[in-house]
PDB file of C-alpha atoms and ligand atoms in Angstrom:
ATOM      1  CA  MET A   1     105.974  76.192 132.625  1.00 92.00           C
ATOM      2  CA  ILE A   2     105.328  76.233 128.928  1.00 97.00           C
ATOM      3  CA  ARG A   3     109.190  77.215 127.268  1.00 97.00           C
ATOM      4  CA  ILE A   4     108.542  79.678 124.156  1.00 98.00           C
ATOM      5  CA  ALA A   5     112.279  79.576 122.327  1.00 98.00           C
ATOM      6  CA  LEU A   6     112.699  83.297 121.105  1.00 97.00           C
ATOM      7  CA  PRO A   7     115.321  85.603 118.623  1.00 97.00           C
ATOM      8  CA  ASN A   8     117.631  86.542 120.679  1.00 94.00           C
ATOM      9  CA  LYS A   9     118.836  89.240 118.700  1.00 92.00           C
ATOM     10  CA  GLY A  10     118.828  89.662 113.721  1.00 93.00           C
ATOM     11  CA  ARG A  11     116.348  90.914 112.148  1.00 94.00           C
ATOM     12  CA  LEU A  12     113.076  89.272 113.960  1.00 97.00           C
ATOM     13  CA  ALA A  13     114.143  89.743 117.518  1.00 96.00           C
ATOM     14  CA  ASP A  14     112.765  93.326 117.866  1.00 96.00           C
ATOM     15  CA  GLU A  15     109.282  91.982 116.795  1.00 97.00           C
ATOM     16  CA  ALA A  16     108.911  88.642 118.451  1.00 97.00           C
ATOM     17  CA  ARG A  17     109.149  90.473 121.325  1.00 96.00           C
ATOM     18  CA  GLN A  18     107.401  93.262 120.383  1.00 96.00           C
ATOM     19  CA  LEU A  19     104.114  91.021 119.794  1.00 97.00           C
ATOM     20  CA  LEU A  20     104.599  89.663 122.816  1.00 97.00           C
ATOM     21  CA  GLU A  21     104.161  92.156 124.559  1.00 95.00           C
ATOM     22  CA  GLN A  22     101.640  93.534 122.802  1.00 96.00           C
ATOM     23  CA  ALA A  23      99.396  90.691 123.962  1.00 96.00           C
ATOM     24  CA  GLY A  24     100.212  91.458 127.506  1.00 94.00           C
ATOM     25  CA  LEU A  25     103.217  89.080 127.757  1.00 95.00           C
ATOM     26  CA  THR A  26     105.940  90.829 129.630  1.00 91.00           C
ATOM     27  CA  PHE A  27     109.311  90.538 129.248  1.00 89.00           C
ATOM     28  CA  ASP A  28     111.319  90.528 132.828  1.00 88.00           C
ATOM     29  CA  ALA A  29     114.663  89.601 131.961  1.00 79.00           C
ATOM     30  CA  ARG A  30     117.657  89.269 134.599  1.00 71.00           C
ATOM     31  CA  GLY A  31     120.560  90.962 133.198  1.00 63.00           C
ATOM     32  CA  ASP A  32     121.159  92.255 129.642  1.00 60.00           C
ATOM     33  CA  ARG A  33     122.805  89.525 127.738  1.00 63.00           C
ATOM     34  CA  ALA A  34     120.228  86.392 130.227  1.00 75.00           C
ATOM     35  CA  LEU A  35     119.070  83.782 128.150  1.00 90.00           C
ATOM     36  CA  GLN A  36     116.127  83.786 129.544  1.00 90.00           C
ATOM     37  CA  ALA A  37     112.787  85.159 130.764  1.00 91.00           C
ATOM     38  CA  SER A  38     110.267  85.334 132.568  1.00 91.00           C
ATOM     39  CA  LEU A  39     107.422  85.738 130.270  1.00 93.00           C
ATOM     40  CA  GLY A  40     104.487  85.785 133.294  1.00 90.00           C
ATOM     41  CA  ASP A  41     103.238  82.805 135.637  1.00 91.00           C
ATOM     42  CA  ASP A  42     102.401  80.548 132.462  1.00 95.00           C
ATOM     43  CA  PHE A  43     105.605  80.792 130.354  1.00 96.00           C
ATOM     44  CA  LEU A  44     109.079  81.599 130.127  1.00 95.00           C
ATOM     45  CA  ALA A  45     111.148  82.774 127.385  1.00 95.00           C
ATOM     46  CA  LEU A  46     114.462  80.580 126.080  1.00 95.00           C
ATOM     47  CA  LEU A  47     116.445  83.881 123.615  1.00 95.00           C
ATOM     48  CA  VAL A  48     118.402  81.142 121.250  1.00 96.00           C
ATOM     49  CA  ARG A  49     119.157  81.867 117.502  1.00 96.00           C
ATOM     50  CA  SER A  50     116.958  81.960 114.683  1.00 97.00           C
ATOM     51  CA  ARG A  51     118.129  79.119 113.321  1.00 97.00           C
ATOM     52  CA  ASP A  52     118.099  77.228 115.956  1.00 97.00           C
ATOM     53  CA  ILE A  53     115.067  77.809 116.970  1.00 98.00           C
ATOM     54  CA  PRO A  54     113.201  74.332 114.717  1.00 98.00           C
ATOM     55  CA  GLU A  55     115.360  71.613 116.103  1.00 98.00           C
ATOM     56  CA  PHE A  56     115.748  73.246 119.556  1.00 97.00           C
ATOM     57  CA  VAL A  57     111.611  72.950 119.525  1.00 98.00           C
ATOM     58  CA  ALA A  58     111.746  69.717 117.228  1.00 98.00           C
ATOM     59  CA  ASP A  59     113.820  68.341 119.868  1.00 97.00           C
ATOM     60  CA  GLY A  60     111.504  69.013 122.420  1.00 96.00           C
ATOM     61  CA  ALA A  61     114.107  71.314 124.491  1.00 97.00           C
ATOM     62  CA  ALA A  62     111.645  73.679 124.197  1.00 98.00           C
ATOM     63  CA  ASP A  63     107.598  73.839 123.869  1.00 98.00           C
ATOM     64  CA  LEU A  64     106.497  76.375 121.089  1.00 98.00           C
ATOM     65  CA  GLY A  65     108.734  78.710 119.179  1.00 98.00           C
ATOM     66  CA  ILE A  66     109.011  81.859 116.499  1.00 98.00           C
ATOM     67  CA  THR A  67     110.801  82.109 113.814  1.00 98.00           C
ATOM     68  CA  GLY A  68     110.969  81.956 110.368  1.00 98.00           C
ATOM     69  CA  LEU A  69     109.592  79.881 107.379  1.00 98.00           C
ATOM     70  CA  ASP A  70     112.890  79.525 105.797  1.00 98.00           C
ATOM     71  CA  LEU A  71     114.310  78.476 108.947  1.00 98.00           C
ATOM     72  CA  ILE A  72     110.809  76.569 109.278  1.00 98.00           C
ATOM     73  CA  GLU A  73     111.966  74.830 106.270  1.00 98.00           C
ATOM     74  CA  GLU A  74     115.256  74.097 106.467  1.00 98.00           C
ATOM     75  CA  CYS A  75     115.227  72.318 109.618  1.00 97.00           C
ATOM     76  CA  GLY A  76     112.456  70.080 107.376  1.00 95.00           C
ATOM     77  CA  ARG A  77     111.462  68.416 110.854  1.00 96.00           C
ATOM     78  CA  PRO A  78     108.282  67.873 112.114  1.00 95.00           C
ATOM     79  CA  LEU A  79     106.686  70.607 113.857  1.00 98.00           C
ATOM     80  CA  ASP A  80     102.737  71.824 113.913  1.00 97.00           C
ATOM     81  CA  GLN A  81     102.381  75.624 112.968  1.00 97.00           C
ATOM     82  CA  LEU A  82     100.159  77.757 114.612  1.00 98.00           C
ATOM     83  CA  LEU A  83     100.017  81.131 113.336  1.00 98.00           C
ATOM     84  CA  ASP A  84     101.824  82.750 110.793  1.00 98.00           C
ATOM     85  CA  LEU A  85     102.881  86.642 113.162  1.00 98.00           C
ATOM     86  CA  GLY A  86     103.255  88.214 109.725  1.00 96.00           C
ATOM     87  CA  PHE A  87     106.559  90.178 109.905  1.00 97.00           C
ATOM     88  CA  GLY A  88     109.936  88.695 108.481  1.00 97.00           C
ATOM     89  CA  ARG A  89     108.390  89.294 105.026  1.00 97.00           C
ATOM     90  CA  CYS A  90     110.870  87.606 102.533  1.00 97.00           C
ATOM     91  CA  ARG A  91     111.263  85.094 100.231  1.00 98.00           C
ATOM     92  CA  LEU A  92     113.694  82.850  99.256  1.00 98.00           C
ATOM     93  CA  ALA A  93     115.133  84.020  95.876  1.00 97.00           C
ATOM     94  CA  VAL A  94     117.228  81.548  93.411  1.00 97.00           C
ATOM     95  CA  ALA A  95     118.962  84.569  91.745  1.00 97.00           C
ATOM     96  CA  ALA A  96     122.074  84.630  88.446  1.00 96.00           C
ATOM     97  CA  ARG A  97     123.859  86.539  87.172  1.00 94.00           C
ATOM     98  CA  ASP A  98     122.399  90.205  85.513  1.00 91.00           C
ATOM     99  CA  ASP A  99     124.301  89.563  82.380  1.00 90.00           C
ATOM    100  CA  SER A 100     124.334  85.702  82.083  1.00 90.00           C
ATOM    101  CA  ALA A 101     121.510  83.901  79.722  1.00 90.00           C
ATOM    102  CA  ILE A 102     119.823  82.423  82.327  1.00 90.00           C
ATOM    103  CA  HIS A 103     116.572  84.045  83.066  1.00 91.00           C
ATOM    104  CA  THR A 104     114.499  80.616  84.756  1.00 94.00           C
ATOM    105  CA  VAL A 105     115.123  78.091  86.459  1.00 94.00           C
ATOM    106  CA  ASP A 106     114.090  75.683  84.052  1.00 93.00           C
ATOM    107  CA  ASP A 107     117.265  76.722  82.353  1.00 93.00           C
ATOM    108  CA  VAL A 108     119.769  76.339  84.747  1.00 93.00           C
ATOM    109  CA  PRO A 109     122.064  73.391  84.137  1.00 93.00           C
ATOM    110  CA  ALA A 110     121.779  70.615  85.795  1.00 88.00           C
ATOM    111  CA  ASP A 111     125.445  70.716  87.180  1.00 89.00           C
ATOM    112  CA  ALA A 112     125.337  74.064  88.400  1.00 94.00           C
ATOM    113  CA  ARG A 113     127.277  75.866  91.122  1.00 96.00           C
ATOM    114  CA  VAL A 114     124.182  77.779  93.447  1.00 97.00           C
ATOM    115  CA  ALA A 115     126.218  78.863  96.839  1.00 97.00           C
ATOM    116  CA  THR A 116     123.455  79.392  99.590  1.00 97.00           C
ATOM    117  CA  SER A 117     122.632  78.719 103.351  1.00 97.00           C
ATOM    118  CA  PHE A 118     119.635  77.471 103.381  1.00 98.00           C
ATOM    119  CA  PRO A 119     121.238  74.328 101.063  1.00 97.00           C
ATOM    120  CA  GLY A 120     118.547  71.341 102.242  1.00 97.00           C
ATOM    121  CA  LEU A 121     116.033  73.262 100.593  1.00 98.00           C
ATOM    122  CA  THR A 122     118.715  74.402  97.682  1.00 97.00           C
ATOM    123  CA  ARG A 123     118.618  71.571  96.683  1.00 96.00           C
ATOM    124  CA  ARG A 124     115.033  69.319  97.563  1.00 96.00           C
ATOM    125  CA  TYR A 125     114.064  72.695  95.035  1.00 97.00           C
ATOM    126  CA  PHE A 126     116.478  71.496  92.617  1.00 96.00           C
ATOM    127  CA  GLU A 127     116.295  67.922  92.168  1.00 94.00           C
ATOM    128  CA  THR A 128     112.185  68.397  91.967  1.00 94.00           C
ATOM    129  CA  ARG A 129     112.588  70.106  88.601  1.00 92.00           C
ATOM    130  CA  GLY A 130     115.280  66.948  88.382  1.00 92.00           C
ATOM    131  CA  LYS A 131     118.596  68.538  88.771  1.00 90.00           C
ATOM    132  CA  THR A 132     121.168  67.456  90.753  1.00 91.00           C
ATOM    133  CA  VAL A 133     122.768  71.637  91.235  1.00 94.00           C
ATOM    134  CA  PHE A 134     126.366  71.349  93.012  1.00 95.00           C
ATOM    135  CA  VAL A 135     125.542  72.720  96.413  1.00 96.00           C
ATOM    136  CA  VAL A 136     128.549  75.553  97.748  1.00 96.00           C
ATOM    137  CA  PRO A 137     127.458  75.962 101.298  1.00 95.00           C
ATOM    138  CA  VAL A 138     128.029  79.323 102.633  1.00 94.00           C
ATOM    139  CA  SER A 139     126.706  80.969 106.496  1.00 93.00           C
ATOM    140  CA  GLY A 140     126.124  84.825 104.885  1.00 85.00           C
ATOM    141  CA  ALA A 141     126.380  87.209 102.375  1.00 87.00           C
ATOM    142  CA  ALA A 142     125.392  84.249  99.883  1.00 92.00           C
ATOM    143  CA  GLU A 143     125.264  87.414  97.267  1.00 91.00           C
ATOM    144  CA  ASN A 144     129.341  87.410  96.860  1.00 90.00           C
ATOM    145  CA  ALA A 145     130.063  84.290  95.942  1.00 91.00           C
ATOM    146  CA  PRO A 146     129.858  84.314  91.775  1.00 91.00           C
ATOM    147  CA  HIS A 147     132.242  87.323  92.125  1.00 89.00           C
ATOM    148  CA  LEU A 148     134.583  85.188  93.969  1.00 90.00           C
ATOM    149  CA  GLY A 149     133.685  83.378  91.082  1.00 89.00           C
ATOM    150  CA  VAL A 150     132.810  80.796  93.901  1.00 92.00           C
ATOM    151  CA  ALA A 151     129.209  80.045  92.518  1.00 95.00           C
ATOM    152  CA  ASP A 152     126.621  80.341  89.024  1.00 93.00           C
ATOM    153  CA  TYR A 153     123.882  80.587  90.868  1.00 96.00           C
ATOM    154  CA  ILE A 154     122.926  81.539  94.760  1.00 97.00           C
ATOM    155  CA  VAL A 155     119.944  81.592  96.530  1.00 97.00           C
ATOM    156  CA  ASP A 156     119.164  83.389  99.197  1.00 96.00           C
ATOM    157  CA  LEU A 157     116.350  85.423 102.019  1.00 97.00           C
ATOM    158  CA  VAL A 158     115.220  88.609  98.890  1.00 96.00           C
ATOM    159  CA  SER A 159     112.488  91.309 100.204  1.00 94.00           C
ATOM    160  CA  THR A 160     113.197  94.492  98.322  1.00 93.00           C
ATOM    161  CA  GLY A 161     115.689  92.345  96.034  1.00 92.00           C
ATOM    162  CA  SER A 162     118.586  95.746  96.601  1.00 94.00           C
ATOM    163  CA  THR A 163     120.869  93.460  97.648  1.00 92.00           C
ATOM    164  CA  LEU A 164     120.838  92.162  94.680  1.00 94.00           C
ATOM    165  CA  ARG A 165     120.473  94.362  92.285  1.00 94.00           C
ATOM    166  CA  MET A 166     123.383  95.799  94.403  1.00 93.00           C
ATOM    167  CA  ASN A 167     125.520  93.287  93.117  1.00 93.00           C
ATOM    168  CA  GLY A 168     124.920  92.317  89.988  1.00 93.00           C
ATOM    169  CA  LEU A 169     122.123  90.446  90.291  1.00 95.00           C
ATOM    170  CA  VAL A 170     119.322  88.795  89.030  1.00 95.00           C
ATOM    171  CA  GLU A 171     116.050  87.135  90.963  1.00 96.00           C
ATOM    172  CA  ILE A 172     114.751  84.496  88.523  1.00 96.00           C
ATOM    173  CA  GLY A 173     113.080  82.417  90.380  1.00 96.00           C
ATOM    174  CA  THR A 174     110.935  81.823  93.536  1.00 97.00           C
ATOM    175  CA  ILE A 175     111.206  78.738  96.188  1.00 98.00           C
ATOM    176  CA  LEU A 176     109.616  80.029  99.508  1.00 97.00           C
ATOM    177  CA  ALA A 177     107.266  82.980 100.791  1.00 98.00           C
ATOM    178  CA  SER A 178     108.420  82.879 103.936  1.00 98.00           C
ATOM    179  CA  SER A 179     106.980  84.972 107.148  1.00 98.00           C
ATOM    180  CA  ALA A 180     107.382  84.734 111.032  1.00 98.00           C
ATOM    181  CA  ARG A 181     105.522  81.499 112.671  1.00 98.00           C
ATOM    182  CA  LEU A 182     104.655  79.807 115.828  1.00 98.00           C
ATOM    183  CA  VAL A 183     106.053  76.475 116.125  1.00 98.00           C
ATOM    184  CA  ALA A 184     104.444  74.082 118.646  1.00 98.00           C
ATOM    185  CA  ARG A 185     106.679  70.372 119.552  1.00 97.00           C
ATOM    186  CA  HIS A 186     104.954  67.194 118.090  1.00 95.00           C
ATOM    187  CA  GLY A 187     101.781  66.838 121.340  1.00 94.00           C
ATOM    188  CA  LEU A 188     102.707  69.867 122.612  1.00 96.00           C
ATOM    189  CA  LEU A 189      98.060  69.945 122.705  1.00 95.00           C
ATOM    190  CA  GLU A 190      98.292  66.613 123.601  1.00 95.00           C
ATOM    191  CA  ASP A 191      98.044  67.718 127.772  1.00 95.00           C
ATOM    192  CA  ALA A 192      94.588  69.398 128.663  1.00 96.00           C
ATOM    193  CA  ASP A 193      95.903  72.793 130.554  1.00 96.00           C
ATOM    194  CA  THR A 194      98.962  72.999 127.941  1.00 97.00           C
ATOM    195  CA  ARG A 195      96.481  72.763 125.229  1.00 97.00           C
ATOM    196  CA  ARG A 196      94.295  75.545 127.212  1.00 97.00           C
ATOM    197  CA  LEU A 197      97.154  78.180 127.856  1.00 97.00           C
ATOM    198  CA  VAL A 198      98.663  78.083 124.560  1.00 98.00           C
ATOM    199  CA  THR A 199      95.205  77.981 122.654  1.00 97.00           C
ATOM    200  CA  GLU A 200      94.789  81.745 124.597  1.00 97.00           C
ATOM    201  CA  LEU A 201      98.389  82.777 123.856  1.00 97.00           C
ATOM    202  CA  VAL A 202      97.170  81.531 120.167  1.00 98.00           C
ATOM    203  CA  ALA A 203      93.912  83.897 120.577  1.00 97.00           C
ATOM    204  CA  ALA A 204      95.781  86.863 122.069  1.00 97.00           C
ATOM    205  CA  LEU A 205      98.935  87.397 119.224  1.00 98.00           C
ATOM    206  CA  GLU A 206      95.916  86.734 117.037  1.00 97.00           C
ATOM    207  CA  SER A 207      93.860  90.411 118.225  1.00 97.00           C
ATOM    208  CA  VAL A 208      97.023  91.541 118.214  1.00 97.00           C
ATOM    209  CA  ILE A 209      97.452  91.086 114.611  1.00 97.00           C
ATOM    210  CA  ARG A 210      93.889  91.731 113.106  1.00 95.00           C
ATOM    211  CA  ALA A 211      94.890  95.079 114.807  1.00 96.00           C
ATOM    212  CA  ARG A 212      97.889  95.948 113.408  1.00 94.00           C
ATOM    213  CA  GLY A 213      95.842  97.233 110.385  1.00 92.00           C
ATOM    214  CA  LYS A 214      92.824  98.538 111.464  1.00 96.00           C
ATOM    215  CA  ARG A 215      92.169 101.533 112.720  1.00 97.00           C
ATOM    216  CA  TYR A 216      88.954 103.073 115.324  1.00 97.00           C
ATOM    217  CA  LEU A 217      86.654 105.947 113.466  1.00 98.00           C
ATOM    218  CA  MET A 218      84.817 107.969 115.345  1.00 98.00           C
ATOM    219  CA  ALA A 219      82.839 110.874 113.681  1.00 98.00           C
ATOM    220  CA  ASN A 220      79.895 112.896 114.624  1.00 98.00           C
ATOM    221  CA  VAL A 221      77.389 112.723 111.762  1.00 98.00           C
ATOM    222  CA  PRO A 222      74.355 114.337 110.783  1.00 97.00           C
ATOM    223  CA  ARG A 223      71.646 111.873 111.518  1.00 96.00           C
ATOM    224  CA  ASP A 224      69.453 111.954 108.339  1.00 96.00           C
ATOM    225  CA  ALA A 225      72.850 110.608 106.484  1.00 97.00           C
ATOM    226  CA  LEU A 226      72.552 107.445 108.750  1.00 96.00           C
ATOM    227  CA  ASP A 227      71.797 105.060 105.607  1.00 96.00           C
ATOM    228  CA  SER A 228      75.112 106.608 103.841  1.00 97.00           C
ATOM    229  CA  VAL A 229      76.971 106.187 106.804  1.00 97.00           C
ATOM    230  CA  LYS A 230      76.079 102.401 106.720  1.00 96.00           C
ATOM    231  CA  ARG A 231      77.658 102.406 103.544  1.00 97.00           C
ATOM    232  CA  ILE A 232      80.610 104.983 104.046  1.00 97.00           C
ATOM    233  CA  ILE A 233      81.675 102.410 107.411  1.00 97.00           C
ATOM    234  CA  PRO A 234      80.363  99.271 107.563  1.00 94.00           C
ATOM    235  CA  GLY A 235      82.657  98.415 110.377  1.00 89.00           C
ATOM    236  CA  LEU A 236      82.260  94.285 111.703  1.00 84.00           C
ATOM    237  CA  SER A 237      78.435  94.704 112.432  1.00 89.00           C
ATOM    238  CA  GLY A 238      77.295  97.895 111.212  1.00 92.00           C
ATOM    239  CA  PRO A 239      78.768 101.186 112.638  1.00 96.00           C
ATOM    240  CA  THR A 240      77.600 101.886 116.379  1.00 97.00           C
ATOM    241  CA  ILE A 241      75.052 104.302 116.887  1.00 96.00           C
ATOM    242  CA  VAL A 242      75.120 107.107 120.381  1.00 96.00           C
ATOM    243  CA  GLU A 243      73.672 109.923 121.237  1.00 95.00           C
ATOM    244  CA  VAL A 244      74.589 113.918 120.901  1.00 95.00           C
ATOM    245  CA  MET A 245      73.709 115.984 123.473  1.00 93.00           C
ATOM    246  CA  ASP A 246      72.934 118.870 120.950  1.00 90.00           C
ATOM    247  CA  GLY A 247      69.367 118.768 120.264  1.00 90.00           C
ATOM    248  CA  GLY A 248      69.500 114.958 118.054  1.00 90.00           C
ATOM    249  CA  ARG A 249      70.168 116.508 114.995  1.00 94.00           C
ATOM    250  CA  PHE A 250      73.267 114.698 115.318  1.00 97.00           C
ATOM    251  CA  VAL A 251      74.883 111.389 116.443  1.00 97.00           C
ATOM    252  CA  ALA A 252      78.063 109.875 117.038  1.00 98.00           C
ATOM    253  CA  ALA A 253      79.231 106.519 114.637  1.00 97.00           C
ATOM    254  CA  HIS A 254      82.084 104.333 115.603  1.00 97.00           C
ATOM    255  CA  ALA A 255      83.543 101.370 113.924  1.00 97.00           C
ATOM    256  CA  VAL A 256      86.314 100.094 112.964  1.00 97.00           C
ATOM    257  CA  VAL A 257      88.001 100.400 109.655  1.00 97.00           C
ATOM    258  CA  ASP A 258      90.463  99.080 107.668  1.00 96.00           C
ATOM    259  CA  GLN A 259      93.800 101.374 107.202  1.00 96.00           C
ATOM    260  CA  ARG A 260      93.693 101.283 103.584  1.00 96.00           C
ATOM    261  CA  ASP A 261      90.166 102.768 103.780  1.00 97.00           C
ATOM    262  CA  LEU A 262      90.647 105.737 106.533  1.00 97.00           C
ATOM    263  CA  TYR A 263      91.481 108.147 103.212  1.00 97.00           C
ATOM    264  CA  ARG A 264      88.601 107.621 101.106  1.00 97.00           C
ATOM    265  CA  VAL A 265      86.381 107.104 103.902  1.00 98.00           C
ATOM    266  CA  ILE A 266      87.435 110.303 105.742  1.00 98.00           C
ATOM    267  CA  ALA A 267      86.506 112.327 102.642  1.00 98.00           C
ATOM    268  CA  GLU A 268      83.367 110.547 102.064  1.00 98.00           C
ATOM    269  CA  LEU A 269      82.334 110.983 105.934  1.00 98.00           C
ATOM    270  CA  ARG A 270      82.878 114.874 105.095  1.00 98.00           C
ATOM    271  CA  ALA A 271      81.263 114.990 102.406  1.00 98.00           C
ATOM    272  CA  ILE A 272      77.794 113.625 103.978  1.00 97.00           C
ATOM    273  CA  GLY A 273      78.463 116.176 106.457  1.00 97.00           C
ATOM    274  CA  GLY A 274      80.533 114.797 108.829  1.00 97.00           C
ATOM    275  CA  GLU A 275      82.589 115.873 111.601  1.00 97.00           C
ATOM    276  CA  GLY A 276      84.556 115.693 115.280  1.00 97.00           C
ATOM    277  CA  ILE A 277      86.559 112.472 112.551  1.00 98.00           C
ATOM    278  CA  LEU A 278      88.807 111.323 115.416  1.00 98.00           C
ATOM    279  CA  VAL A 279      91.380 107.843 114.604  1.00 98.00           C
ATOM    280  CA  THR A 280      92.642 106.271 117.061  1.00 98.00           C
ATOM    281  CA  ARG A 281      94.907 102.684 116.802  1.00 97.00           C
ATOM    282  CA  ILE A 282      93.331  99.289 117.310  1.00 97.00           C
ATOM    283  CA  GLU A 283      95.626  97.277 120.181  1.00 95.00           C
ATOM    284  CA  ARG A 284      93.503  94.320 119.972  1.00 95.00           C
ATOM    285  CA  LEU A 285      91.191  93.089 117.881  1.00 95.00           C
ATOM    286  CA  MET A 286      88.603  90.198 118.695  1.00 90.00           C
ATOM    287  CA  PRO A 287      85.478  89.252 116.804  1.00 84.00           C
TER     288      PRO A 287
HETATM  289  P1  AMP B   1     118.872  86.344 111.657  1.00 89.22           P
HETATM  290  O1  AMP B   1     119.518  86.408 110.593  1.00 89.22           O
HETATM  291  O2  AMP B   1     118.322  86.155 113.251  1.00 89.22           O
HETATM  292  O3  AMP B   1     118.582  88.409 111.389  1.00 89.22           O
HETATM  293  O4  AMP B   1     117.462  86.631 111.349  1.00 89.22           O
HETATM  294  C1  AMP B   1     117.265  85.790 110.095  1.00 89.22           C
HETATM  295  C2  AMP B   1     115.235  85.220 109.074  1.00 89.22           C
HETATM  296  O5  AMP B   1     114.933  86.724 109.818  1.00 89.22           O
HETATM  297  C3  AMP B   1     115.415  84.939 108.255  1.00 89.22           C
HETATM  298  O6  AMP B   1     115.249  83.020 108.615  1.00 89.22           O
HETATM  299  C4  AMP B   1     113.919  85.191 108.253  1.00 89.22           C
HETATM  300  O7  AMP B   1     112.802  84.691 108.238  1.00 89.22           O
HETATM  301  C5  AMP B   1     113.798  86.942 108.274  1.00 89.22           C
HETATM  302  N1  AMP B   1     113.394  87.484 107.550  1.00 89.22           N
HETATM  303  C6  AMP B   1     112.858  88.719 107.035  1.00 89.22           C
HETATM  304  N2  AMP B   1     113.308  89.295 106.283  1.00 89.22           N
HETATM  305  C7  AMP B   1     114.543  89.413 105.880  1.00 89.22           C
HETATM  306  C8  AMP B   1     115.204  89.408 104.335  1.00 89.22           C
HETATM  307  N3  AMP B   1     115.085  90.507 103.776  1.00 89.22           N
HETATM  308  N4  AMP B   1     116.584  89.033 104.673  1.00 89.22           N
HETATM  309  C9  AMP B   1     117.175  88.410 104.905  1.00 89.22           C
HETATM  310  N5  AMP B   1     115.713  87.678 106.403  1.00 89.22           N
HETATM  311  C10 AMP B   1     114.869  88.243 106.795  1.00 89.22           C
END
């Protein structure tokens, strides 16, 4: 059994679980508060706090883990990063009061007080800039610290920036761009059977992630417009062309399309006489 540590709650929990299920690993948890869930014949989920996952995996209490890059880097223990899972995107940023005269990290005084729940990354970041700042460790809600007079600066996770703005803070530097990662403990892949199972898992997860931004498009197009069709929907290796039993005027063209291009592609297909256009989601994509 390969033990995979997953967030039990919080921002990453649902998406981690959804991704595994889409990749074909079905959760079978006994009871709502179960600490373990079966994920089929080869994998066992250990449900723990996101922040504890890097330590668990580094210690060998779990073989694999899914958690944020911010937490992996903060932990600082060596782990093998296998895959960027594409969700949980945020950045670890330095922020100052919006009425302060400090607009860049270079202007932060060397003896500044910085409130954060990322003391390790914060210290290292300022040290590489030649500053030994005073870190005020907090377990969350660092954005309150400047108002309480506890610190002048904070280092915290930001995605839209609205929490900072609401608290009268402004971002003055970025320490790290983060997203959820699949990590393995060192040495896990040395065993051939384990390596095969983990490689299959990575391929399955990758196929789901790749499929997310894509759609499968089908359209009936005039046979004499095939050159244009090939230009509009090149697909992965040229569109698939299927006969339509209409006496030969139309053929059906199928192709994988980038979701972002759909609007334009549909308009262009209609302009060359395309009709019967169908768009569907793709569950997995392995080129
Ligand atoms: P949790 O504390 O379990 O809710 O998980 C927090 C983790 O979710 C962080 O360590 C990040 O990896 C990730 N995350 C993604 N977006 C954000 C955000 N806007 N604010 C805080 N954490 C985020």
